[in-house]
Amino acid sequence: MPGAEVTFSGVSYCYDASSSLRKLALDDIDLTVGDEGFTILCGRTGSGKSTLAQHMNALLTPTVGKITFPGGFVLDVPVRRRKDGSLKAPRRQRIRCWKELRKDVGLVFQFPEDQLFRRHVIEDVMVGPLNFGASEDEARRAAAEALAEVGLGESFFERSPFELSGGEKRRVALAGVFAFHPRMLVLDEPTVGLDPLGAKRVVECLRRKVASGVSVVLITHDMDLAYSLADRLIVMEAGKVVLDGKPWEVFQAGEIIHRAGLLPPKAFVYTRYLRSLGLDIDPAVARDAEGLAAELGRCIHG
Ligand SMILES: Nc1ncnc2c1ncn2[C@@H]1O[C@H](COP(=O)(O)OP(=O)(O)OP(=O)(O)O)[C@@H](O)[C@H]1O
Ligand SMILES: [Mg+2]
C-alpha cells in the first residue's frame, strides 16, 4: 500500500477571521508531509500544531492558500483582505470527494472525547469502515481487529465510550481510525494519558504501520519519543515552520530549539557529549537508551 502526501502552499489560517477577535494560527505555511515514514511535529503550546493537523484532512480549510491532498484533490483559497490589509474570512469551501479524502488521511484528535459519540465502543470503531462502504460484518471484523491492535479485547466492545478511563478513550479513538486503514495517519498527541506499556504498544503498532507503507504524522511534546521515532522532525513556532529536517540536525539549532520552548532529548545530549570526547557514536542509531548503549558498546569493544 503506497503512502500519501499532503502539500501546503502559502497556507494561512485565522480563527474567527471575520471578527475583531481573529487569531492567526497558521502563517504562510509551505510544506509537504507524508511519504517519509514518521514525521514528527513539535513546538510550544499554541504554536499551531493541531490547527495544521486539522488541515491535513480538511477538517479545517485555509483562510488563504492551497492544499493538495492524496488522490490529487486541491483546495485553493484566494486571498481576501480588508482595507486595513488584514485577512478576511474566505468564502465557504465546497469539498468534493471528502469521503475519499477522509479515507486517505485518518486524523486522531488531541482530545479523544471529540471523536467518540456512539453508545458502545464497538459501534464507535465501526463508524469509519461503515462510512467507507464496508458491510456490517466487515465493519465489525475491522473494528475488532483495530481494538485488538490497541490492546482492547472483547470485554470492552459493549461498554460506553463515555465510561472509560482517559487512556482507554484514547485507545478507542486510535482504533476508530486504524479500522479503516488510511494511507496517512495524523495523530495529535496519541500517547498522552497512556501508561508506559500502553504507550509502547501504540508506538510499536505505529512502527508496523510505517513498515507497511503508511505515512505517519505525529504531534508530541515528548522530545525523547520524537527523537527516537522521527525520520523527519518539524518544529513550529507562532504558526510558522521554524525547523525541518533529520532529528540530529534539527536539535543542533540549540538557540531556535530553546526559543521554540523545547528541550533537547536525552539521547541527543548524551550523543553530543560522547562525540565531543572523541567517541564515534552514530546519531542515526543512538536515538534512544538502547541505541545509545549499542553504540557505546561498539565504540568501546569494537
Ligand atoms: N477554536 C479556537 N478559536 C480561537 N483560537 C483558537 C482556537 N483553537 C486554537 N486557537 C488558537 O490558535 C493557536 C494555535 O492553536 P493550536 O491548538 O493549533 O496549538 P497547538 O500547537 O496544537 O497547542 P498545544 O500544544 O497546546 O496543543 C493558539 O494561539 C490558540 O490559542
Ligand atoms: Mg494541540
Short mmCIF file of C-alpha atoms and ligand atoms in Angstrom, two decimals:
data_model
loop_
_atom_site.label_atom_id
_atom_site.label_comp_id
_atom_site.label_asym_id
_atom_site.label_seq_id
_atom_site.Cartn_x
_atom_site.Cartn_y
_atom_site.Cartn_z
CA MET A 1 0.00 0.00 0.00
CA PRO A 2 1.64 3.28 -1.04
CA GLY A 3 1.90 6.18 1.45
CA ALA A 4 0.37 9.56 0.85
CA GLU A 5 1.32 13.22 0.80
CA VAL A 6 -0.34 16.50 1.68
CA THR A 7 1.19 19.70 0.27
CA PHE A 8 0.61 23.16 1.72
CA SER A 9 1.42 26.24 -0.40
CA GLY A 10 1.16 29.64 1.26
CA VAL A 11 -1.43 28.42 3.75
CA SER A 12 -2.58 30.77 6.49
CA TYR A 13 -5.43 30.17 8.89
CA CYS A 14 -7.24 32.62 11.14
CA TYR A 15 -9.67 31.54 13.84
CA ASP A 16 -12.67 33.88 13.93
CA ALA A 17 -11.40 35.52 10.75
CA SER A 18 -14.47 37.73 10.40
CA SER A 19 -14.42 39.12 13.95
CA SER A 20 -12.13 41.53 15.78
CA LEU A 21 -11.00 38.56 17.92
CA ARG A 22 -9.37 36.91 14.90
CA LYS A 23 -6.32 34.87 15.75
CA LEU A 24 -3.71 33.96 13.15
CA ALA A 25 -2.85 30.31 13.93
CA LEU A 26 -1.03 29.35 10.69
CA ASP A 27 1.15 31.89 8.97
CA ASP A 28 2.07 31.26 5.33
CA ILE A 29 2.93 27.56 5.55
CA ASP A 30 4.80 25.90 2.66
CA LEU A 31 5.23 22.23 3.44
CA THR A 32 4.83 18.73 2.09
CA VAL A 33 4.23 15.95 4.62
CA GLY A 34 3.91 12.21 4.20
CA ASP A 35 5.86 9.52 2.37
CA GLU A 36 8.88 9.65 4.65
CA GLY A 37 7.79 7.26 7.39
CA PHE A 38 7.48 9.12 10.69
CA THR A 39 7.10 12.89 10.50
CA ILE A 40 7.07 14.38 13.98
CA LEU A 41 5.54 17.78 14.58
CA CYS A 42 6.51 19.63 17.73
CA GLY A 43 6.54 23.13 19.16
CA ARG A 44 5.34 25.01 22.19
CA THR A 45 1.74 25.11 23.33
CA GLY A 46 -0.29 27.27 20.95
CA SER A 47 2.27 27.15 18.12
CA GLY A 48 -0.31 25.83 15.62
CA LYS A 49 0.31 22.04 15.53
CA SER A 50 -3.31 20.93 16.00
CA THR A 51 -4.51 23.59 13.58
CA LEU A 52 -2.07 22.29 10.95
CA ALA A 53 -3.10 18.68 11.66
CA GLN A 54 -6.77 19.54 11.16
CA HIS A 55 -5.96 20.97 7.73
CA MET A 56 -4.42 17.66 6.68
CA ASN A 57 -7.82 16.02 6.23
CA ALA A 58 -9.69 19.27 5.52
CA LEU A 59 -11.44 19.32 8.87
CA LEU A 60 -10.32 22.95 8.80
CA THR A 61 -9.85 24.74 5.49
CA PRO A 62 -7.37 27.57 4.91
CA THR A 63 -8.24 31.23 5.24
CA VAL A 64 -5.88 31.62 2.31
CA GLY A 65 -3.60 29.25 0.39
CA LYS A 66 -3.59 25.97 -1.42
CA ILE A 67 -3.57 22.38 -0.14
CA THR A 68 -3.10 19.35 -2.38
CA PHE A 69 -4.37 16.12 -0.85
CA PRO A 70 -3.54 12.49 -1.67
CA GLY A 71 -5.52 11.48 -4.73
CA GLY A 72 -4.89 14.91 -6.28
CA PHE A 73 -7.80 16.85 -4.78
CA VAL A 74 -6.85 20.53 -4.50
CA LEU A 75 -8.28 23.16 -2.18
CA ASP A 76 -7.24 26.60 -3.40
CA VAL A 77 -8.48 29.57 -1.38
CA PRO A 78 -7.73 33.01 -2.83
CA VAL A 79 -6.66 35.83 -0.59
CA ARG A 80 -9.38 38.25 0.59
CA ARG A 81 -8.30 41.28 2.55
CA ARG A 82 -9.93 44.15 4.37
CA LYS A 83 -9.00 47.75 3.67
CA ASP A 84 -6.54 47.64 6.61
CA GLY A 85 -4.77 44.69 4.92
CA SER A 86 -5.87 42.02 7.44
CA LEU A 87 -7.13 38.65 6.18
CA LYS A 88 -10.85 38.39 5.57
CA ALA A 89 -12.89 35.21 6.12
CA PRO A 90 -12.82 33.04 2.99
CA ARG A 91 -15.94 32.09 1.10
CA ARG A 92 -17.33 28.73 2.23
CA GLN A 93 -15.31 25.90 0.66
CA ARG A 94 -17.14 23.06 -1.02
CA ILE A 95 -15.19 19.86 -0.57
CA ARG A 96 -15.88 17.44 -3.35
CA CYS A 97 -14.74 13.86 -2.71
CA TRP A 98 -14.44 14.47 1.04
CA LYS A 99 -15.07 10.76 1.61
CA GLU A 100 -12.01 9.70 -0.40
CA LEU A 101 -10.02 12.42 1.31
CA ARG A 102 -11.02 11.36 4.83
CA LYS A 103 -10.46 7.70 3.93
CA ASP A 104 -6.92 8.53 2.76
CA VAL A 105 -5.98 10.71 5.75
CA GLY A 106 -7.13 9.50 9.16
CA LEU A 107 -6.95 12.07 11.94
CA VAL A 108 -6.89 11.19 15.63
CA PHE A 109 -7.84 14.28 17.64
CA GLN A 110 -5.88 15.74 20.52
CA PHE A 111 -8.84 15.16 22.83
CA PRO A 112 -10.42 11.71 22.29
CA GLU A 113 -13.76 12.94 23.69
CA ASP A 114 -14.12 14.98 20.47
CA GLN A 115 -14.10 11.77 18.46
CA LEU A 116 -16.32 9.37 20.43
CA PHE A 117 -20.06 9.62 20.15
CA ARG A 118 -21.73 6.19 19.88
CA ARG A 119 -23.35 4.19 22.66
CA HIS A 120 -20.91 1.28 22.56
CA VAL A 121 -17.19 1.08 21.88
CA ILE A 122 -17.56 -1.41 19.02
CA GLU A 123 -20.16 0.79 17.26
CA ASP A 124 -17.87 3.77 17.56
CA VAL A 125 -14.97 1.95 15.94
CA MET A 126 -17.27 0.61 13.19
CA VAL A 127 -18.26 4.13 12.06
CA GLY A 128 -15.27 4.61 9.73
CA PRO A 129 -15.49 1.28 7.90
CA LEU A 130 -19.29 1.67 7.52
CA ASN A 131 -18.90 5.22 6.18
CA PHE A 132 -16.41 3.98 3.63
CA GLY A 133 -18.59 1.20 2.27
CA ALA A 134 -17.95 -1.89 4.43
CA SER A 135 -20.85 -4.23 5.25
CA GLU A 136 -21.96 -4.59 8.88
CA ASP A 137 -19.99 -7.86 9.21
CA GLU A 138 -16.86 -6.45 7.58
CA ALA A 139 -17.04 -3.35 9.77
CA ARG A 140 -17.41 -5.43 12.94
CA ARG A 141 -14.43 -7.56 11.97
CA ALA A 142 -12.31 -4.49 11.14
CA ALA A 143 -13.33 -2.85 14.43
CA ALA A 144 -12.48 -5.97 16.48
CA GLU A 145 -9.06 -6.18 14.78
CA ALA A 146 -8.34 -2.49 15.36
CA LEU A 147 -9.37 -2.73 19.02
CA ALA A 148 -7.08 -5.76 19.43
CA GLU A 149 -4.23 -3.75 17.87
CA VAL A 150 -4.53 -1.14 20.63
CA GLY A 151 -4.92 -3.79 23.33
CA LEU A 152 -8.66 -3.67 23.95
CA GLY A 153 -10.37 -7.07 24.00
CA GLU A 154 -13.99 -8.18 23.70
CA SER A 155 -14.85 -7.15 27.25
CA PHE A 156 -14.71 -3.52 26.02
CA PHE A 157 -16.95 -3.94 22.96
CA GLU A 158 -20.30 -3.27 24.64
CA ARG A 159 -19.04 -0.64 27.10
CA SER A 160 -19.94 3.01 26.73
CA PRO A 161 -17.01 5.11 25.42
CA PHE A 162 -18.00 7.79 27.93
CA GLU A 163 -17.43 5.49 30.90
CA LEU A 164 -13.84 4.63 30.04
CA SER A 165 -10.63 5.97 31.56
CA GLY A 166 -8.75 8.68 29.67
CA GLY A 167 -6.20 6.18 28.36
CA GLU A 168 -8.91 3.72 27.28
CA LYS A 169 -10.78 6.50 25.43
CA ARG A 170 -7.59 7.40 23.62
CA ARG A 171 -7.11 3.79 22.55
CA VAL A 172 -10.70 3.59 21.26
CA ALA A 173 -10.15 6.83 19.28
CA LEU A 174 -6.98 5.34 17.75
CA ALA A 175 -8.81 2.11 16.88
CA GLY A 176 -11.56 4.16 15.22
CA VAL A 177 -9.02 5.40 12.70
CA PHE A 178 -6.94 2.22 12.39
CA ALA A 179 -10.15 0.36 11.48
CA PHE A 180 -10.44 1.90 8.02
CA HIS A 181 -6.73 1.66 7.11
CA PRO A 182 -5.95 5.20 5.89
CA ARG A 183 -2.80 5.68 3.79
CA MET A 184 -1.79 8.54 6.03
CA LEU A 185 -2.28 8.77 9.79
CA VAL A 186 -2.25 12.13 11.55
CA LEU A 187 -2.09 11.64 15.30
CA ASP A 188 -2.38 14.54 17.70
CA GLU A 189 -0.55 13.58 20.91
CA PRO A 190 -1.61 9.93 20.72
CA THR A 191 0.34 8.69 23.75
CA VAL A 192 -0.87 11.29 26.26
CA GLY A 193 -2.67 9.60 29.15
CA LEU A 194 -1.38 6.13 28.30
CA ASP A 195 0.67 4.18 30.84
CA PRO A 196 4.26 3.47 29.68
CA LEU A 197 3.48 -0.04 28.42
CA GLY A 198 0.29 1.15 26.71
CA ALA A 199 2.25 3.95 25.02
CA LYS A 200 4.93 1.45 23.93
CA ARG A 201 2.24 -0.78 22.46
CA VAL A 202 0.79 2.12 20.43
CA VAL A 203 4.27 3.13 19.22
CA GLU A 204 5.03 -0.46 18.15
CA CYS A 205 1.73 -0.54 16.32
CA LEU A 206 2.64 2.71 14.52
CA ARG A 207 6.05 1.30 13.60
CA ARG A 208 4.29 -1.66 11.97
CA LYS A 209 2.05 0.75 10.05
CA VAL A 210 5.06 2.71 8.80
CA ALA A 211 6.80 -0.55 7.82
CA SER A 212 3.73 -1.44 5.74
CA GLY A 213 3.94 1.88 3.86
CA VAL A 214 1.59 4.13 5.84
CA SER A 215 2.75 7.76 6.31
CA VAL A 216 2.51 8.81 9.95
CA VAL A 217 2.44 12.43 11.11
CA LEU A 218 2.63 12.52 14.87
CA ILE A 219 2.36 15.51 17.19
CA THR A 220 4.05 15.21 20.55
CA HIS A 221 5.56 17.24 23.39
CA ASP A 222 7.66 14.20 24.37
CA MET A 223 11.07 15.04 22.92
CA ASP A 224 12.54 11.61 23.75
CA LEU A 225 9.73 9.95 21.79
CA ALA A 226 10.10 12.46 18.95
CA TYR A 227 13.85 11.84 18.74
CA SER A 228 13.52 8.06 18.81
CA LEU A 229 10.85 7.91 16.09
CA ALA A 230 11.35 10.80 13.69
CA ASP A 231 12.52 10.25 10.14
CA ARG A 232 11.79 13.94 9.85
CA LEU A 233 11.23 16.48 12.62
CA ILE A 234 9.29 19.70 12.08
CA VAL A 235 9.31 22.45 14.70
CA MET A 236 6.58 25.10 14.73
CA GLU A 237 6.62 28.49 16.40
CA ALA A 238 3.85 31.12 16.22
CA GLY A 239 2.12 29.45 13.26
CA LYS A 240 5.29 29.04 11.20
CA VAL A 241 7.64 26.16 10.48
CA VAL A 242 10.97 27.19 12.01
CA LEU A 243 12.96 23.94 11.66
CA ASP A 244 12.52 20.93 9.41
CA GLY A 245 14.97 18.06 8.95
CA LYS A 246 16.59 14.95 10.43
CA PRO A 247 16.32 14.94 14.24
CA TRP A 248 20.09 15.03 14.88
CA GLU A 249 20.41 18.09 12.62
CA VAL A 250 17.31 19.85 13.95
CA PHE A 251 18.48 19.69 17.58
CA GLN A 252 21.87 21.22 16.63
CA ALA A 253 19.97 24.50 16.24
CA GLY A 254 20.07 25.00 20.02
CA GLU A 255 19.02 28.64 20.02
CA ILE A 256 15.95 28.12 17.83
CA ILE A 257 15.01 24.98 19.79
CA HIS A 258 15.20 26.98 23.02
CA ARG A 259 13.14 29.84 21.56
CA ALA A 260 10.54 27.33 20.38
CA GLY A 261 10.11 26.24 24.01
CA LEU A 262 11.68 22.81 23.53
CA LEU A 263 14.33 20.90 25.45
CA PRO A 264 16.77 18.61 23.63
CA PRO A 265 16.13 14.89 24.16
CA LYS A 266 18.41 12.86 26.45
CA ALA A 267 19.82 10.67 23.66
CA PHE A 268 20.81 13.81 21.73
CA VAL A 269 22.54 15.38 24.76
CA TYR A 270 24.48 12.18 25.60
CA THR A 271 25.46 11.60 21.97
CA ARG A 272 26.71 15.16 21.57
CA TYR A 273 28.75 14.86 24.79
CA LEU A 274 30.25 11.46 23.91
CA ARG A 275 31.14 12.66 20.41
CA SER A 276 32.84 15.73 21.97
CA LEU A 277 35.02 13.25 23.89
CA GLY A 278 36.03 11.68 20.59
CA LEU A 279 33.74 8.64 20.57
CA ASP A 280 32.34 7.94 17.12
CA ILE A 281 28.70 7.48 18.24
CA ASP A 282 26.39 7.25 15.22
CA PRO A 283 23.47 9.64 15.89
CA ALA A 284 21.28 7.71 13.46
CA VAL A 285 21.49 4.68 15.80
CA ALA A 286 21.76 6.38 19.20
CA ARG A 287 18.19 7.67 19.23
CA ASP A 288 17.09 6.11 22.50
CA ALA A 289 18.66 4.36 25.51
CA GLU A 290 19.00 1.03 23.69
CA GLY A 291 20.54 2.56 20.57
CA LEU A 292 22.94 4.63 22.65
CA ALA A 293 24.01 1.58 24.71
CA ALA A 294 24.60 -0.38 21.49
CA GLU A 295 26.73 2.42 20.04
CA LEU A 296 28.73 2.79 23.27
CA GLY A 297 29.39 -0.97 23.26
CA ARG A 298 30.54 -0.80 19.64
CA CYS A 299 32.85 2.16 20.30
CA ILE A 300 34.41 0.64 23.44
CA HIS A 301 34.66 -3.02 22.43
CA GLY A 302 34.79 -2.66 18.65
N1 LIG B 1 -11.15 27.26 18.42
C1 LIG B 1 -10.27 28.25 18.52
N2 LIG B 1 -10.67 29.54 18.50
C2 LIG B 1 -9.79 30.56 18.56
N3 LIG B 1 -8.46 30.40 18.66
C3 LIG B 1 -8.00 29.13 18.69
C4 LIG B 1 -8.88 28.00 18.63
N4 LIG B 1 -8.12 26.87 18.67
C5 LIG B 1 -6.84 27.28 18.78
N5 LIG B 1 -6.77 28.62 18.79
C6 LIG B 1 -5.54 29.44 18.86
O1 LIG B 1 -4.73 29.13 17.72
C7 LIG B 1 -3.36 29.00 18.10
C8 LIG B 1 -2.85 27.62 17.70
O2 LIG B 1 -3.55 26.66 18.45
P1 LIG B 1 -3.29 25.09 18.28
O3 LIG B 1 -4.38 24.38 19.04
O4 LIG B 1 -3.12 24.77 16.86
O5 LIG B 1 -1.88 24.94 19.03
P2 LIG B 1 -1.05 23.64 19.42
O6 LIG B 1 0.33 23.86 18.90
O7 LIG B 1 -1.77 22.42 18.99
O8 LIG B 1 -1.01 23.74 21.02
P3 LIG B 1 -1.00 22.57 22.14
O9 LIG B 1 0.42 22.06 22.19
O10 LIG B 1 -1.39 23.30 23.39
O11 LIG B 1 -1.99 21.52 21.75
C9 LIG B 1 -3.29 29.27 19.61
O12 LIG B 1 -2.91 30.59 19.79
C10 LIG B 1 -4.71 29.06 20.08
O13 LIG B 1 -4.99 29.89 21.17
MG MG B 2 -2.65 20.86 20.01
#
